[in-house]
Amino acid sequence: MSMRLNLAKIEDALLASVRADPAALIGAVFLDDGRARQGFSREADMFVDDYRTLIAVAEGRAEAEHGTVRWKKCYPWLATATGESGENDVAGSVLGYGPAFVLDPAGVTAVAQGLVGEGWGVGKVGTGRFEGFEALVPFYVEAARQGRAIVGGVS
């Protein structure tokens, strides 16, 4: 069974609409049958990674550095970046394996800085494509630089 972490950079103006009508708008961002929203690029504005691989990397690093696989306690910014903290869940939303989550632009900036502080690799910013674990920090850094919000979840 495949589990994918899906993140999308959205304009701050769309954030209030996502919170007001999460089912329709989260579906429009992630499940739009290939029709791109105006000003939205699937390559530049989305991050996708195998969620199980991400968890394995986080657990392995937590065990090596902290002697435990409880990665969410060891790396709270990674937990927030992936929606695992639960603090930013959108009430009434479901995206595959649980609720979607949103981060406003200030939250995106805090997460980007927190991920770097936790020592996650920065990778290459500006490649135009965000796939694979090494692209998570560049995705957040780019979203913060653009003043964007992020909506995400696991499907």
mmCIF file of C-alpha atoms in Angstrom, residues 14-154:
data_model
loop_
_atom_site.group_PDB
_atom_site.id
_atom_site.type_symbol
_atom_site.label_atom_id
_atom_site.label_comp_id
_atom_site.label_asym_id
_atom_site.label_seq_id
_atom_site.Cartn_x
_atom_site.Cartn_y
_atom_site.Cartn_z
ATOM 1 C CA LEU A 14 -6.877 31.110 -0.579
ATOM 2 C CA LEU A 15 -6.114 30.033 2.991
ATOM 3 C CA ALA A 16 -9.335 31.457 4.484
ATOM 4 C CA SER A 17 -11.353 29.752 1.746
ATOM 5 C CA VAL A 18 -9.677 26.412 2.456
ATOM 6 C CA ARG A 19 -10.586 26.697 6.123
ATOM 7 C CA ALA A 20 -14.185 27.710 5.296
ATOM 8 C CA ASP A 21 -14.837 24.947 2.739
ATOM 9 C CA PRO A 22 -12.051 22.378 3.146
ATOM 10 C CA ALA A 23 -13.617 19.515 1.185
ATOM 11 C CA ALA A 24 -14.140 21.512 -1.991
ATOM 12 C CA LEU A 25 -10.925 23.497 -1.988
ATOM 13 C CA ILE A 26 -8.527 20.813 -0.781
ATOM 14 C CA GLY A 27 -10.013 18.563 -3.425
ATOM 15 C CA ALA A 28 -9.523 21.278 -6.020
ATOM 16 C CA VAL A 29 -5.844 21.617 -5.098
ATOM 17 C CA PHE A 30 -4.990 17.899 -4.964
ATOM 18 C CA LEU A 31 -7.701 16.133 -6.963
ATOM 19 C CA ASP A 32 -8.463 18.410 -9.873
ATOM 20 C CA ASP A 33 -8.340 15.782 -12.652
ATOM 21 C CA GLY A 34 -5.328 17.516 -14.203
ATOM 22 C CA ARG A 35 -6.910 20.974 -14.493
ATOM 23 C CA ALA A 36 -4.432 23.416 -12.991
ATOM 24 C CA ARG A 37 -5.782 26.333 -10.963
ATOM 25 C CA GLN A 38 -4.843 29.727 -12.331
ATOM 26 C CA GLY A 39 -1.388 30.688 -11.070
ATOM 27 C CA PHE A 40 -0.730 27.179 -9.751
ATOM 28 C CA SER A 41 1.980 24.940 -11.168
ATOM 29 C CA ARG A 42 1.960 21.252 -10.239
ATOM 30 C CA GLU A 43 5.745 21.080 -10.664
ATOM 31 C CA ALA A 44 6.730 24.273 -8.844
ATOM 32 C CA ASP A 45 3.956 24.434 -6.232
ATOM 33 C CA MET A 46 3.666 20.829 -5.072
ATOM 34 C CA PHE A 47 5.818 18.473 -3.030
ATOM 35 C CA VAL A 48 5.257 14.717 -3.177
ATOM 36 C CA ASP A 49 7.162 11.963 -1.392
ATOM 37 C CA ASP A 50 6.669 8.413 -0.232
ATOM 38 C CA TYR A 51 5.458 8.863 3.318
ATOM 39 C CA ARG A 52 6.728 5.495 4.530
ATOM 40 C CA THR A 53 10.238 6.317 3.326
ATOM 41 C CA LEU A 54 10.106 9.685 5.055
ATOM 42 C CA ILE A 55 9.082 7.995 8.332
ATOM 43 C CA ALA A 56 11.848 5.395 7.977
ATOM 44 C CA VAL A 57 14.459 8.137 7.509
ATOM 45 C CA ALA A 58 13.119 10.101 10.491
ATOM 46 C CA GLU A 59 12.979 7.009 12.726
ATOM 47 C CA GLY A 60 16.475 5.917 11.701
ATOM 48 C CA ARG A 61 17.949 9.322 12.408
ATOM 49 C CA ALA A 62 16.103 9.609 15.741
ATOM 50 C CA GLU A 63 17.377 6.201 16.813
ATOM 51 C CA ALA A 64 20.952 7.007 15.783
ATOM 52 C CA GLU A 65 21.006 10.442 17.395
ATOM 53 C CA HIS A 66 18.650 10.041 20.356
ATOM 54 C CA GLY A 67 18.356 6.295 21.004
ATOM 55 C CA THR A 68 14.628 6.219 20.211
ATOM 56 C CA VAL A 69 12.441 5.873 17.137
ATOM 57 C CA ARG A 70 10.008 8.482 18.501
ATOM 58 C CA TRP A 71 10.947 10.932 15.774
ATOM 59 C CA LYS A 72 8.026 13.301 16.362
ATOM 60 C CA LYS A 73 9.418 14.122 19.829
ATOM 61 C CA CYS A 74 12.992 14.418 18.525
ATOM 62 C CA TYR A 75 12.110 16.497 15.463
ATOM 63 C CA PRO A 76 9.000 18.575 16.184
ATOM 64 C CA TRP A 77 9.532 20.797 13.144
ATOM 65 C CA LEU A 78 9.548 17.764 10.855
ATOM 66 C CA ALA A 79 6.354 16.598 12.566
ATOM 67 C CA THR A 80 4.767 19.990 11.889
ATOM 68 C CA ALA A 81 6.047 20.068 8.287
ATOM 69 C CA THR A 82 4.394 16.708 7.573
ATOM 70 C CA GLY A 83 1.173 17.338 9.479
ATOM 71 C CA GLU A 84 2.031 14.798 12.163
ATOM 72 C CA SER A 85 1.823 17.282 15.022
ATOM 73 C CA GLY A 86 -1.940 17.621 14.514
ATOM 74 C CA GLU A 87 -1.771 21.270 15.546
ATOM 75 C CA ASN A 88 -2.721 22.598 12.116
ATOM 76 C CA ASP A 89 -5.384 20.080 11.064
ATOM 77 C CA VAL A 90 -8.330 21.456 9.103
ATOM 78 C CA ALA A 91 -11.546 20.449 10.851
ATOM 79 C CA GLY A 92 -13.891 18.536 8.590
ATOM 80 C CA SER A 93 -11.238 17.621 6.034
ATOM 81 C CA VAL A 94 -10.027 14.227 4.922
ATOM 82 C CA LEU A 95 -7.170 13.626 2.520
ATOM 83 C CA GLY A 96 -6.642 9.900 2.189
ATOM 84 C CA TYR A 97 -5.262 8.755 5.547
ATOM 85 C CA GLY A 98 -6.429 11.576 7.769
ATOM 86 C CA PRO A 99 -7.142 15.262 7.964
ATOM 87 C CA ALA A 100 -5.485 17.809 5.769
ATOM 88 C CA PHE A 101 -3.449 20.495 7.487
ATOM 89 C CA VAL A 102 -2.644 24.097 6.667
ATOM 90 C CA LEU A 103 0.137 26.469 7.629
ATOM 91 C CA ASP A 104 -0.183 30.214 7.134
ATOM 92 C CA PRO A 105 2.821 32.109 5.715
ATOM 93 C CA ALA A 106 4.222 32.853 9.188
ATOM 94 C CA GLY A 107 3.930 29.163 10.064
ATOM 95 C CA VAL A 108 5.645 28.198 6.808
ATOM 96 C CA THR A 109 8.550 30.517 7.625
ATOM 97 C CA ALA A 110 8.826 29.092 11.149
ATOM 98 C CA VAL A 111 8.799 25.521 9.803
ATOM 99 C CA ALA A 112 11.439 26.304 7.166
ATOM 100 C CA GLN A 113 13.729 27.760 9.827
ATOM 101 C CA GLY A 114 12.932 24.917 12.240
ATOM 102 C CA LEU A 115 13.748 22.217 9.676
ATOM 103 C CA VAL A 116 17.121 23.810 8.999
ATOM 104 C CA GLY A 117 17.693 24.095 12.757
ATOM 105 C CA GLU A 118 16.948 20.395 13.195
ATOM 106 C CA GLY A 119 19.649 19.671 10.636
ATOM 107 C CA TRP A 120 17.583 18.395 7.735
ATOM 108 C CA GLY A 121 19.384 18.764 4.406
ATOM 109 C CA VAL A 122 18.687 21.855 2.387
ATOM 110 C CA GLY A 123 19.133 20.379 -1.109
ATOM 111 C CA LYS A 124 18.807 22.592 -4.179
ATOM 112 C CA VAL A 125 16.389 25.502 -4.112
ATOM 113 C CA GLY A 126 14.952 26.709 -7.401
ATOM 114 C CA THR A 127 15.043 23.467 -9.392
ATOM 115 C CA GLY A 128 11.328 23.871 -10.190
ATOM 116 C CA ARG A 129 10.479 20.363 -9.036
ATOM 117 C CA PHE A 130 9.937 19.135 -5.477
ATOM 118 C CA GLU A 131 10.030 15.354 -5.184
ATOM 119 C CA GLY A 132 11.777 13.140 -2.673
ATOM 120 C CA PHE A 133 12.816 13.662 0.917
ATOM 121 C CA GLU A 134 15.772 15.905 0.053
ATOM 122 C CA ALA A 135 13.349 18.428 -1.489
ATOM 123 C CA LEU A 136 11.236 18.946 1.653
ATOM 124 C CA VAL A 137 13.371 21.755 3.125
ATOM 125 C CA PRO A 138 13.814 23.560 -0.224
ATOM 126 C CA PHE A 139 10.036 23.363 -0.719
ATOM 127 C CA TYR A 140 9.409 25.065 2.626
ATOM 128 C CA VAL A 141 12.219 27.590 2.099
ATOM 129 C CA GLU A 142 10.822 28.526 -1.318
ATOM 130 C CA ALA A 143 7.259 28.806 0.044
ATOM 131 C CA ALA A 144 8.504 31.056 2.864
ATOM 132 C CA ARG A 145 10.426 33.228 0.405
ATOM 133 C CA GLN A 146 7.261 33.570 -1.702
ATOM 134 C CA GLY A 147 5.055 34.373 1.307
ATOM 135 C CA ARG A 148 2.834 31.362 0.567
ATOM 136 C CA ALA A 149 0.716 29.183 2.818
ATOM 137 C CA ILE A 150 0.896 25.377 2.639
ATOM 138 C CA VAL A 151 -1.885 22.824 2.617
ATOM 139 C CA GLY A 152 -1.026 19.137 2.865
ATOM 140 C CA GLY A 153 -1.864 15.630 3.931
ATOM 141 C CA VAL A 154 -1.149 11.962 3.373
#
